[in-house]
Amino acid sequence: MMMQPPTMPLQSDAPRRFPDRRRVDPNALQWASKLVSRYAVAASREQRNAILLELDLPYILDEDAALALYRLDAEVSGPFIQRHLPAGRRAEDERLPWHRLMGHALSRADSALYFALYRRQAPTEQWLRETEQLCRDLINPYTLCPELEQRHPQRWRAQTGPHLFALAQVHGEAMLPYLVRHGAEIWTGGRRIGYQQIVELAYARGWWELWSALLRGGASAPEYDAAVSALASDGATSDADLMHRLLLLAGVGLAPGNRARRDKPLREDTILALYERFPHLVRGPYRNQLDPSSRRPLTGVLELAIRQRDDEVIERLAARLAVRADRSGADELLQAAAHTARFLETVADDDAAEHAATAILKRIPAKAIRNSRELLRRNPLARLLFARAHQACMHHAQDAADLLQAAERHVCAFAASALASDAPQAQAQARANLDTLLMALDRGLPRSIIRRVLRGLERIPDTPVQAAQIVDWARDKLAADEPRFPKEGLLSLIAHQLSRFPVLCFVEERAVIYRRRAA
């Protein structure tokens, strides 16, 4: 392990404080003063450990307090100090680094505390100079990345990109794991210094993991689209190599820290080119691109999927189109929804059509439907799907269970309402899914649906066991006094079951009949 001495001279031990908004809290100042005073009079290491454990509160130390603790017992206080260090300096910060504490840690060969301070507080110039010297002097390439990691700043440093580019040009693959891990830091909002140079270097040398991480983290949407489009239309490279790069661009195989915060949208032409050549990638890693919008309705992708009878892509697109009821800017989306509805109407087999409707409605994301009435009025695809889903709830217990557990609560409410009808088929399916139906009522369904289901539950039980389950559930809701569940509906449900199955009555609930004593 290489420990470089600080390049700036150690300051004197004279007390010195620097303004920091995080330390002006009076409670924090009192905490630090109390901590140091009690720590100083502790008679043994056991007492010092107990004091640190007792006062391990979420406050930040200043250098004077940290230095006092460290001088008294460095071994015990070192880990405690690391937990209470400031988050770190930025390039423009006026606060000076804690060179006094860094010097004491260096003199004791306390690399853990020294590098913890270094990562948080080392000035930009010091980091630039020492990493360059480290890369030049270190002979063993296997220890280069760990040494760089020990010194990597925890806050943004200006001009990081050009420095990493210069190091990468000289040391190449020896520092590649380090570059991949921190490639996203080269670019932030308003800063792209060195980004393009490293992207071109990674592409030229075939460092595809670094190249893809840089594009996912720093490329604009057009740049990312251009990279995917070029791979999808590349006829000179083998399909295996192209798939590898496309998977990396999609974030497959990358560490979580190297993934983009959100997917960058691709143009429809790019999705079509990718779908025609690598359809399994569109169904898999790039499936999030199948999200139509007013600017990108994806009608071409939908038509190609219909021609190829690709159920996976059709269902995903249909689930997104079925929730669109926009009044402006959505004409093409509603036309695509109508086109999808016409295709689904060609499914002759009733069971297949009902299963398909259930599969599509299950895919609708949570909170995607705002107004179900407006949606059914404007969207022909939604009308078709919900009509078929109603029949699916009547005919197939599994479809009813799937819809009751759908992510979108309006879909769940629709299924619960269907099972609450007085049709014999609905009652049979409700009995088969009684547990799921009761759990669905806890999902914040509309009060009108809850009232309807409560009335429907009165007719469902045909055995004492089912009635007991419903009565126990209703009594729990009464005890919880939840506003969503009307008391009169719960009391009516309980009374109806107790009248049908008197064995479920508590002793105090049983009727007492008084008879006149015979003369």
Coordinates of C-alpha atoms in Angstrom, one line a residue:
M1 CA 0.0 0.0 0.0
M2 CA 1.4 3.4 -1.0
M3 CA 0.8 6.3 1.3
Q4 CA 1.9 9.6 -0.2
P5 CA 2.7 12.4 2.3
P6 CA 0.4 15.5 1.8
T7 CA 1.9 17.9 -0.7
M8 CA 0.9 20.9 1.3
P9 CA 2.8 21.6 4.6
L10 CA 1.1 20.5 7.8
Q11 CA -0.5 23.4 9.6
S12 CA 0.2 24.2 13.2
D13 CA -1.9 22.6 15.9
A14 CA -3.4 26.0 16.7
P15 CA -7.2 25.8 17.0
R16 CA -8.9 26.9 13.8
R17 CA -12.5 26.8 12.7
F18 CA -14.0 27.2 9.3
P19 CA -17.6 28.2 8.6
D20 CA -19.8 25.3 7.6
R21 CA -23.6 25.5 7.6
R22 CA -23.7 21.9 8.6
R23 CA -21.9 22.7 11.9
V24 CA -23.7 25.8 13.1
D25 CA -26.5 23.7 14.7
P26 CA -26.2 24.5 18.5
N27 CA -27.0 20.8 19.3
A28 CA -24.0 19.7 17.2
L29 CA -21.7 22.1 18.9
Q30 CA -22.9 21.0 22.3
W31 CA -22.6 17.4 21.3
A32 CA -19.0 17.8 20.2
S33 CA -18.0 19.7 23.3
K34 CA -19.6 17.1 25.6
L35 CA -18.1 14.3 23.6
V36 CA -14.5 15.7 23.9
S37 CA -14.8 16.6 27.6
R38 CA -16.2 13.2 28.6
Y39 CA -13.7 11.4 26.4
A40 CA -10.8 13.3 27.9
V41 CA -11.6 12.3 31.5
A42 CA -12.3 8.6 30.7
A43 CA -10.0 6.4 32.8
S44 CA -9.8 3.4 30.5
R45 CA -10.3 2.2 27.0
E46 CA -13.5 0.5 28.0
Q47 CA -14.9 3.8 29.2
R48 CA -13.9 5.6 26.1
N49 CA -15.6 2.9 24.0
A50 CA -18.8 3.3 26.1
I51 CA -18.8 7.1 25.7
L52 CA -18.4 6.8 21.9
L53 CA -21.2 4.2 21.8
E54 CA -23.5 6.4 23.9
L55 CA -22.8 9.6 21.9
D56 CA -22.9 8.1 18.4
L57 CA -25.4 10.7 17.2
P58 CA -26.0 11.9 13.6
Y59 CA -23.8 15.0 13.8
I60 CA -20.7 16.1 12.0
L61 CA -17.4 16.7 13.8
D62 CA -15.1 19.7 13.1
E63 CA -11.4 19.2 12.9
D64 CA -10.6 20.5 16.4
A65 CA -12.9 18.0 18.0
A66 CA -11.8 15.1 15.8
L67 CA -8.1 15.9 16.4
A68 CA -8.7 16.0 20.2
L69 CA -10.3 12.5 20.1
Y70 CA -7.6 11.1 17.9
R71 CA -4.8 12.4 20.1
L72 CA -6.3 10.8 23.2
D73 CA -6.8 7.3 21.7
A74 CA -6.3 7.0 17.9
E75 CA -7.2 3.3 17.7
V76 CA -10.6 3.6 19.4
S77 CA -11.6 7.0 18.0
G78 CA -10.5 6.4 14.4
P79 CA -13.6 4.5 13.1
F80 CA -15.9 6.9 15.1
I81 CA -14.3 9.9 13.4
Q82 CA -14.8 8.3 9.9
R83 CA -18.5 8.0 10.6
H84 CA -18.8 11.7 11.5
L85 CA -16.7 13.3 8.8
P86 CA -18.1 16.0 6.5
A87 CA -19.5 14.7 3.2
G88 CA -16.6 16.2 1.3
R89 CA -15.3 19.3 -0.4
R90 CA -16.2 20.6 -3.8
A91 CA -13.7 22.2 -6.2
E92 CA -15.0 25.7 -5.4
D93 CA -15.1 25.2 -1.6
E94 CA -13.2 27.8 0.5
R95 CA -12.8 25.5 3.5
L96 CA -9.3 24.2 3.8
P97 CA -8.7 20.4 4.1
W98 CA -8.0 18.8 7.5
H99 CA -4.3 18.6 7.0
R100 CA -3.5 18.5 10.7
L101 CA -5.6 15.4 11.2
M102 CA -4.3 13.9 8.0
G103 CA -0.7 14.5 9.2
H104 CA -1.4 12.7 12.5
A105 CA -3.0 9.7 10.6
L106 CA 0.0 9.6 8.3
S107 CA 2.4 9.6 11.1
R108 CA 0.6 6.6 12.7
A109 CA 0.3 4.8 9.3
D110 CA -3.5 4.9 9.8
S111 CA -4.3 4.4 6.1
A112 CA -8.1 4.0 6.8
L113 CA -8.5 7.4 8.3
Y114 CA -5.9 9.1 6.1
F115 CA -7.6 8.0 2.8
A116 CA -11.1 8.6 4.2
L117 CA -10.0 12.3 4.7
Y118 CA -8.2 12.3 1.4
R119 CA -11.2 11.2 -0.6
R120 CA -13.4 13.8 1.1
Q121 CA -11.1 16.8 1.3
A122 CA -8.0 16.5 -1.0
P123 CA -7.8 19.6 -3.3
T124 CA -8.1 19.0 -7.0
E125 CA -4.5 19.9 -7.7
Q126 CA -3.3 17.4 -5.1
W127 CA -5.4 14.6 -6.6
L128 CA -4.3 15.4 -10.1
R129 CA -0.6 15.5 -9.2
E130 CA -0.6 12.4 -7.0
T131 CA -2.6 10.1 -9.3
E132 CA -0.3 11.1 -12.2
Q133 CA 2.7 10.2 -10.1
L134 CA 1.1 7.0 -8.9
C135 CA 0.5 5.8 -12.4
R136 CA 4.0 6.7 -13.4
D137 CA 5.8 5.1 -10.5
L138 CA 3.7 2.0 -9.8
I139 CA 5.2 -1.0 -11.4
N140 CA 2.6 -3.7 -10.6
P141 CA -0.5 -3.0 -12.8
Y142 CA -2.7 -5.2 -10.6
T143 CA -2.4 -2.8 -7.7
L144 CA -3.0 0.4 -9.8
C145 CA -6.8 0.4 -9.7
P146 CA -7.0 -0.3 -5.9
E147 CA -4.6 2.5 -5.3
L148 CA -6.6 4.9 -7.5
E149 CA -9.8 3.9 -5.7
Q150 CA -8.3 4.7 -2.4
R151 CA -7.7 8.3 -3.6
H152 CA -10.8 8.8 -5.7
P153 CA -12.6 12.0 -4.6
Q154 CA -16.1 11.6 -3.3
R155 CA -17.3 15.0 -4.6
W156 CA -17.1 16.4 -8.1
R157 CA -13.8 17.7 -9.2
A158 CA -13.6 20.0 -12.2
Q159 CA -11.4 18.9 -15.2
T160 CA -11.7 15.2 -14.2
G161 CA -12.3 14.1 -17.8
P162 CA -9.1 15.4 -19.4
H163 CA -7.0 13.9 -16.6
L164 CA -8.6 10.5 -16.9
F165 CA -8.2 10.6 -20.7
A166 CA -4.5 11.4 -20.3
L167 CA -4.0 8.5 -17.9
A168 CA -6.0 6.2 -20.1
Q169 CA -3.9 7.0 -23.1
V170 CA -0.7 6.0 -21.3
H171 CA -1.7 3.2 -19.0
G172 CA -4.5 1.6 -21.1
E173 CA -6.1 -1.6 -19.9
A174 CA -4.3 -1.5 -16.5
M175 CA -6.7 1.2 -15.3
L176 CA -9.7 0.1 -17.3
P177 CA -11.7 -1.3 -14.3
Y178 CA -11.2 2.1 -12.6
L179 CA -12.4 4.0 -15.6
V180 CA -15.4 1.8 -16.0
R181 CA -16.4 2.3 -12.4
H182 CA -16.1 6.1 -12.6
G183 CA -16.8 6.8 -16.2
A184 CA -20.1 8.4 -15.5
E185 CA -18.4 11.1 -13.4
I186 CA -16.7 12.5 -16.5
W187 CA -20.1 14.0 -17.5
T188 CA -22.5 16.0 -15.5
G189 CA -25.0 18.7 -16.4
G190 CA -23.1 21.5 -18.1
R191 CA -19.7 19.6 -18.1
R192 CA -18.5 17.4 -20.9
I193 CA -14.8 18.3 -20.8
G194 CA -12.9 15.2 -21.9
Y195 CA -16.0 13.1 -22.5
Q196 CA -15.8 12.9 -26.3
Q197 CA -12.1 12.1 -26.2
I198 CA -12.5 9.1 -23.8
V199 CA -15.5 7.8 -25.8
E200 CA -13.4 7.9 -29.0
L201 CA -10.5 6.3 -27.2
A202 CA -12.7 3.5 -25.8
Y203 CA -14.2 2.8 -29.2
A204 CA -10.8 2.8 -31.0
R205 CA -9.3 0.3 -28.5
G206 CA -12.4 -1.9 -28.2
W207 CA -13.1 -1.1 -24.6
W208 CA -16.8 -1.8 -25.0
E209 CA -17.8 -1.9 -21.4
L210 CA -16.3 1.6 -20.8
W211 CA -17.7 2.8 -24.1
S212 CA -21.2 1.7 -23.3
A213 CA -21.0 3.0 -19.7
L214 CA -20.0 6.4 -21.0
L215 CA -22.8 6.5 -23.6
R216 CA -25.4 5.4 -21.1
G217 CA -24.3 7.9 -18.5
G218 CA -23.2 10.9 -20.6
A219 CA -24.6 10.7 -24.2
S220 CA -27.5 12.8 -25.2
A221 CA -30.6 11.0 -26.6
P222 CA -29.6 11.7 -30.2
E223 CA -26.0 10.4 -29.6
Y224 CA -27.3 7.3 -27.8
D225 CA -29.8 6.7 -30.7
A226 CA -27.0 7.1 -33.3
A227 CA -24.9 4.5 -31.5
V228 CA -27.7 1.9 -31.3
S229 CA -28.7 2.7 -35.0
A230 CA -25.2 2.2 -36.2
L231 CA -24.9 -1.2 -34.5
A232 CA -28.3 -2.3 -35.8
S233 CA -27.4 -1.5 -39.4
D234 CA -23.7 -2.7 -39.2
G235 CA -23.2 -5.3 -41.8
A236 CA -19.4 -5.7 -41.4
T237 CA -19.3 -6.9 -37.8
S238 CA -20.5 -10.3 -36.7
D239 CA -23.9 -10.6 -35.0
A240 CA -22.3 -12.0 -31.9
D241 CA -20.1 -8.9 -31.4
L242 CA -23.0 -6.6 -32.3
M243 CA -25.3 -8.3 -29.7
H244 CA -22.6 -7.9 -27.1
R245 CA -22.3 -4.2 -27.6
L246 CA -26.1 -3.7 -27.8
L247 CA -26.5 -5.6 -24.6
L248 CA -24.0 -3.4 -22.9
L249 CA -25.7 -0.3 -24.2
A250 CA -29.0 -1.6 -22.7
G251 CA -27.2 -1.9 -19.3
V252 CA -27.0 -5.7 -19.3
G253 CA -24.0 -6.9 -17.3
L254 CA -23.0 -3.5 -16.1
A255 CA -22.6 -2.7 -12.4
P256 CA -25.5 -0.8 -10.9
G257 CA -23.4 2.3 -10.4
N258 CA -22.6 2.4 -14.2
R259 CA -26.2 2.3 -15.4
A260 CA -27.9 5.4 -16.6
R261 CA -30.5 6.9 -14.3
R262 CA -33.2 6.5 -17.0
D263 CA -33.5 5.0 -20.4
K264 CA -32.8 7.3 -23.3
P265 CA -35.5 7.2 -25.9
L266 CA -34.8 5.7 -29.3
R267 CA -36.3 6.9 -32.6
E268 CA -38.9 4.6 -34.1
D269 CA -36.7 4.0 -37.1
T270 CA -33.9 2.8 -34.8
I271 CA -36.4 0.5 -32.9
L272 CA -37.6 -0.9 -36.3
A273 CA -34.0 -1.6 -37.5
L274 CA -33.2 -3.3 -34.2
Y275 CA -36.5 -5.2 -34.2
E276 CA -36.0 -6.5 -37.8
R277 CA -32.5 -7.8 -37.0
F278 CA -32.5 -8.6 -33.3
P279 CA -36.2 -9.0 -32.3
H280 CA -35.3 -10.8 -29.1
L281 CA -33.4 -7.7 -27.9
V282 CA -36.6 -5.6 -28.4
R283 CA -38.6 -8.1 -26.4
G284 CA -36.0 -8.2 -23.7
P285 CA -33.3 -5.6 -22.8
Y286 CA -34.9 -2.9 -25.0
R287 CA -38.5 -3.6 -24.0
N288 CA -38.7 -0.3 -22.2
Q289 CA -38.4 1.5 -25.5
L290 CA -41.9 0.1 -26.4
D291 CA -43.7 3.0 -24.8
P292 CA -45.7 5.0 -27.4
S293 CA -46.0 8.8 -27.0
S294 CA -47.6 11.6 -29.0
R295 CA -44.2 12.3 -30.6
R296 CA -43.4 8.6 -31.1
P297 CA -46.5 6.6 -31.6
L298 CA -44.6 3.5 -32.8
T299 CA -47.3 2.6 -35.3
G300 CA -44.6 1.0 -37.6
V301 CA -43.4 -1.2 -34.8
L302 CA -47.0 -2.2 -34.0
E303 CA -47.7 -3.1 -37.7
L304 CA -44.6 -5.2 -38.0
A305 CA -45.4 -7.0 -34.7
I306 CA -48.9 -7.7 -36.0
R307 CA -47.6 -9.1 -39.3
Q308 CA -45.2 -11.3 -37.4
R309 CA -47.8 -12.3 -34.8
D310 CA -45.4 -11.3 -32.1
D311 CA -47.7 -11.6 -29.0
E312 CA -45.0 -10.2 -26.6
V313 CA -44.6 -7.0 -28.5
I314 CA -48.3 -6.6 -29.3
E315 CA -49.3 -7.1 -25.7
R316 CA -46.7 -4.6 -24.4
L317 CA -47.7 -1.9 -27.0
A318 CA -51.4 -2.6 -26.4
A319 CA -51.0 -2.1 -22.6
R320 CA -49.5 1.3 -23.2
L321 CA -52.0 2.3 -25.9
A322 CA -55.0 1.2 -23.9
V323 CA -54.5 3.9 -21.2
R324 CA -54.3 6.9 -23.6
A325 CA -57.2 9.2 -23.5
D326 CA -55.5 12.5 -24.1
R327 CA -57.6 15.3 -25.5
S328 CA -54.8 17.0 -27.5
G329 CA -51.7 15.6 -29.3
A330 CA -52.9 12.0 -29.1
D331 CA -54.7 11.5 -32.4
E332 CA -52.1 9.1 -33.7
L333 CA -52.0 7.2 -30.4
L334 CA -55.8 6.7 -30.5
Q335 CA -55.6 5.7 -34.1
A336 CA -52.9 3.1 -33.2
A337 CA -55.2 2.0 -30.3
A338 CA -58.1 1.5 -32.8
H339 CA -55.8 -0.4 -35.1
T340 CA -54.8 -2.7 -32.3
A341 CA -58.5 -3.2 -31.3
R342 CA -59.4 -4.2 -34.9
F343 CA -56.6 -6.7 -34.9
L344 CA -57.7 -8.2 -31.6
E345 CA -61.2 -8.5 -32.8
T346 CA -60.0 -10.9 -35.5
V347 CA -59.2 -13.5 -32.7
A348 CA -62.1 -15.9 -33.3
D349 CA -61.7 -18.2 -30.3
D350 CA -63.5 -16.7 -27.3
D351 CA -61.1 -18.2 -24.7
A352 CA -58.0 -17.0 -26.5
A353 CA -59.5 -13.5 -26.8
E354 CA -60.4 -13.4 -23.1
H355 CA -56.9 -14.7 -22.1
A356 CA -55.3 -12.1 -24.4
A357 CA -57.3 -9.3 -22.8
T358 CA -56.3 -10.4 -19.4
A359 CA -52.6 -10.6 -20.4
I360 CA -52.7 -7.0 -21.8
L361 CA -54.5 -5.5 -18.8
K362 CA -52.1 -7.2 -16.4
R363 CA -49.3 -5.3 -18.1
I364 CA -50.8 -1.8 -17.5
P365 CA -48.4 0.0 -15.1
A366 CA -49.7 1.3 -11.8
K367 CA -51.3 4.7 -11.8
A368 CA -51.4 4.7 -15.6
I369 CA -55.2 5.3 -15.7
R370 CA -56.4 8.6 -14.3
N371 CA -60.1 8.6 -15.3
S372 CA -61.6 5.3 -16.3
R373 CA -64.9 6.7 -17.6
E374 CA -63.1 9.1 -19.9
L375 CA -60.8 6.4 -21.0
L376 CA -63.7 4.0 -21.9
R377 CA -65.4 6.8 -23.8
R378 CA -62.4 7.8 -25.9
N379 CA -60.3 4.7 -26.3
P380 CA -61.7 1.9 -28.4
L381 CA -59.0 -0.5 -27.4
A382 CA -59.8 0.0 -23.7
R383 CA -63.5 -0.7 -24.3
L384 CA -62.7 -3.9 -26.1
L385 CA -60.2 -5.1 -23.4
F386 CA -62.5 -4.4 -20.5
A387 CA -65.5 -6.0 -22.2
R388 CA -63.5 -9.2 -22.8
A389 CA -62.0 -9.0 -19.3
H390 CA -65.5 -9.0 -17.9
Q391 CA -66.2 -12.3 -19.7
A392 CA -62.8 -13.7 -18.6
C393 CA -63.8 -13.1 -15.0
M394 CA -67.0 -15.0 -15.5
H395 CA -65.4 -18.0 -17.2
H396 CA -61.8 -18.4 -15.9
A397 CA -60.9 -18.4 -12.2
Q398 CA -57.2 -17.8 -13.0
D399 CA -58.0 -14.8 -15.2
A400 CA -60.1 -13.3 -12.4
A401 CA -57.3 -13.8 -9.9
D402 CA -54.8 -12.2 -12.3
L403 CA -57.0 -9.1 -12.8
L404 CA -57.6 -8.8 -9.1
Q405 CA -53.8 -8.6 -8.6
A406 CA -53.1 -6.3 -11.5
A407 CA -50.7 -3.4 -10.8
E408 CA -53.2 -0.8 -12.0
R409 CA -55.9 -0.4 -9.3
H410 CA -58.6 0.5 -11.9
V411 CA -58.1 -2.9 -13.5
C412 CA -58.4 -4.5 -10.0
A413 CA -61.5 -2.4 -9.3
F414 CA -63.1 -3.6 -12.6
A415 CA -62.5 -7.2 -11.7
A416 CA -63.8 -6.8 -8.2
S417 CA -66.9 -5.1 -9.5
A418 CA -67.5 -7.9 -12.1
L419 CA -67.2 -10.6 -9.4
A420 CA -69.7 -8.7 -7.2
S421 CA -72.6 -9.0 -9.7
D422 CA -75.5 -11.3 -9.0
A423 CA -74.8 -13.6 -11.9
P424 CA -74.3 -17.2 -10.9
Q425 CA -71.0 -17.4 -12.8
A426 CA -69.7 -14.3 -11.0
Q427 CA -70.6 -15.8 -7.6
A428 CA -68.9 -19.1 -8.5
Q429 CA -65.7 -17.3 -9.5
A430 CA -65.8 -15.0 -6.4
R431 CA -66.0 -18.1 -4.2
A432 CA -63.0 -19.5 -6.0
N433 CA -61.0 -16.3 -5.5
L434 CA -62.4 -15.2 -2.1
D435 CA -59.0 -14.6 -0.5
T436 CA -57.8 -12.6 -3.5
L437 CA -61.0 -10.6 -3.6
L438 CA -60.8 -9.6 0.1
M439 CA -57.1 -8.6 -0.3
A440 CA -58.0 -6.5 -3.3
L441 CA -60.4 -4.4 -1.2
D442 CA -57.4 -3.2 0.8
R443 CA -55.8 -1.6 -2.3
G444 CA -57.5 1.8 -2.1
L445 CA -60.4 1.0 -4.5
P446 CA -63.1 3.6 -5.0
R447 CA -65.8 3.7 -2.3
S448 CA -68.5 3.0 -4.9
I449 CA -66.7 -0.3 -5.8
I450 CA -66.2 -1.2 -2.1
R451 CA -69.9 -0.7 -1.4
R452 CA -70.9 -2.9 -4.4
V453 CA -68.5 -5.6 -3.4
L454 CA -69.8 -5.6 0.2
R455 CA -73.3 -6.2 -1.2
G456 CA -72.0 -8.9 -3.4
L457 CA -70.2 -10.6 -0.5
E458 CA -73.6 -11.2 1.1
R459 CA -74.5 -13.7 -1.6
I460 CA -71.2 -15.4 -2.1
P461 CA -70.8 -17.9 0.8
D462 CA -72.4 -21.3 0.5
T463 CA -70.5 -22.9 3.4
P464 CA -69.9 -21.9 7.1
V465 CA -66.2 -21.8 6.4
Q466 CA -66.5 -19.2 3.7
A467 CA -69.0 -17.2 5.8
A468 CA -66.7 -17.3 8.8
Q469 CA -63.8 -15.9 6.6
I470 CA -66.0 -13.0 5.5
V471 CA -67.4 -12.3 9.0
D472 CA -63.9 -12.3 10.5
W473 CA -62.7 -9.9 7.8
A474 CA -65.7 -7.6 8.2
R475 CA -65.2 -7.5 12.0
D476 CA -61.5 -6.6 11.6
K477 CA -62.5 -3.7 9.4
L478 CA -65.1 -2.5 11.9
A479 CA -62.5 -2.6 14.7
A480 CA -60.0 -0.8 12.6
D481 CA -62.6 1.9 11.8
E482 CA -61.2 2.6 8.3
P483 CA -63.1 5.4 6.6
R484 CA -63.0 3.7 3.2
F485 CA -65.3 0.9 4.5
P486 CA -68.8 2.1 5.3
K487 CA -70.0 0.8 8.7
E488 CA -73.5 0.2 7.6
G489 CA -72.2 -2.0 4.7
L490 CA -70.0 -4.0 7.1
L491 CA -72.8 -4.4 9.7
S492 CA -75.2 -5.5 7.0
L493 CA -72.7 -8.0 5.7
I494 CA -72.1 -9.5 9.2
A495 CA -75.8 -9.6 10.0
H496 CA -76.6 -11.3 6.7
Q497 CA -74.1 -14.1 7.3
L498 CA -75.0 -14.6 11.0
S499 CA -78.7 -15.0 10.0
R500 CA -77.7 -17.6 7.4
F501 CA -75.2 -19.3 9.7
P502 CA -76.2 -18.9 13.3
V503 CA -73.3 -21.0 14.4
L504 CA -71.0 -18.1 13.7
C505 CA -72.6 -15.9 16.4
F506 CA -70.8 -15.0 19.5
V507 CA -72.7 -15.8 22.8
E508 CA -73.7 -12.2 23.3
E509 CA -74.9 -12.0 19.7
R510 CA -77.4 -14.9 20.0
A511 CA -81.0 -14.0 20.4
V512 CA -82.6 -14.5 23.8
I513 CA -86.2 -15.5 23.7
Y514 CA -88.2 -15.0 26.8
R515 CA -91.3 -17.1 27.3
R516 CA -94.2 -16.5 29.8
R517 CA -94.1 -19.1 32.6
A518 CA -97.1 -21.4 32.5
A519 CA -99.6 -20.8 35.3

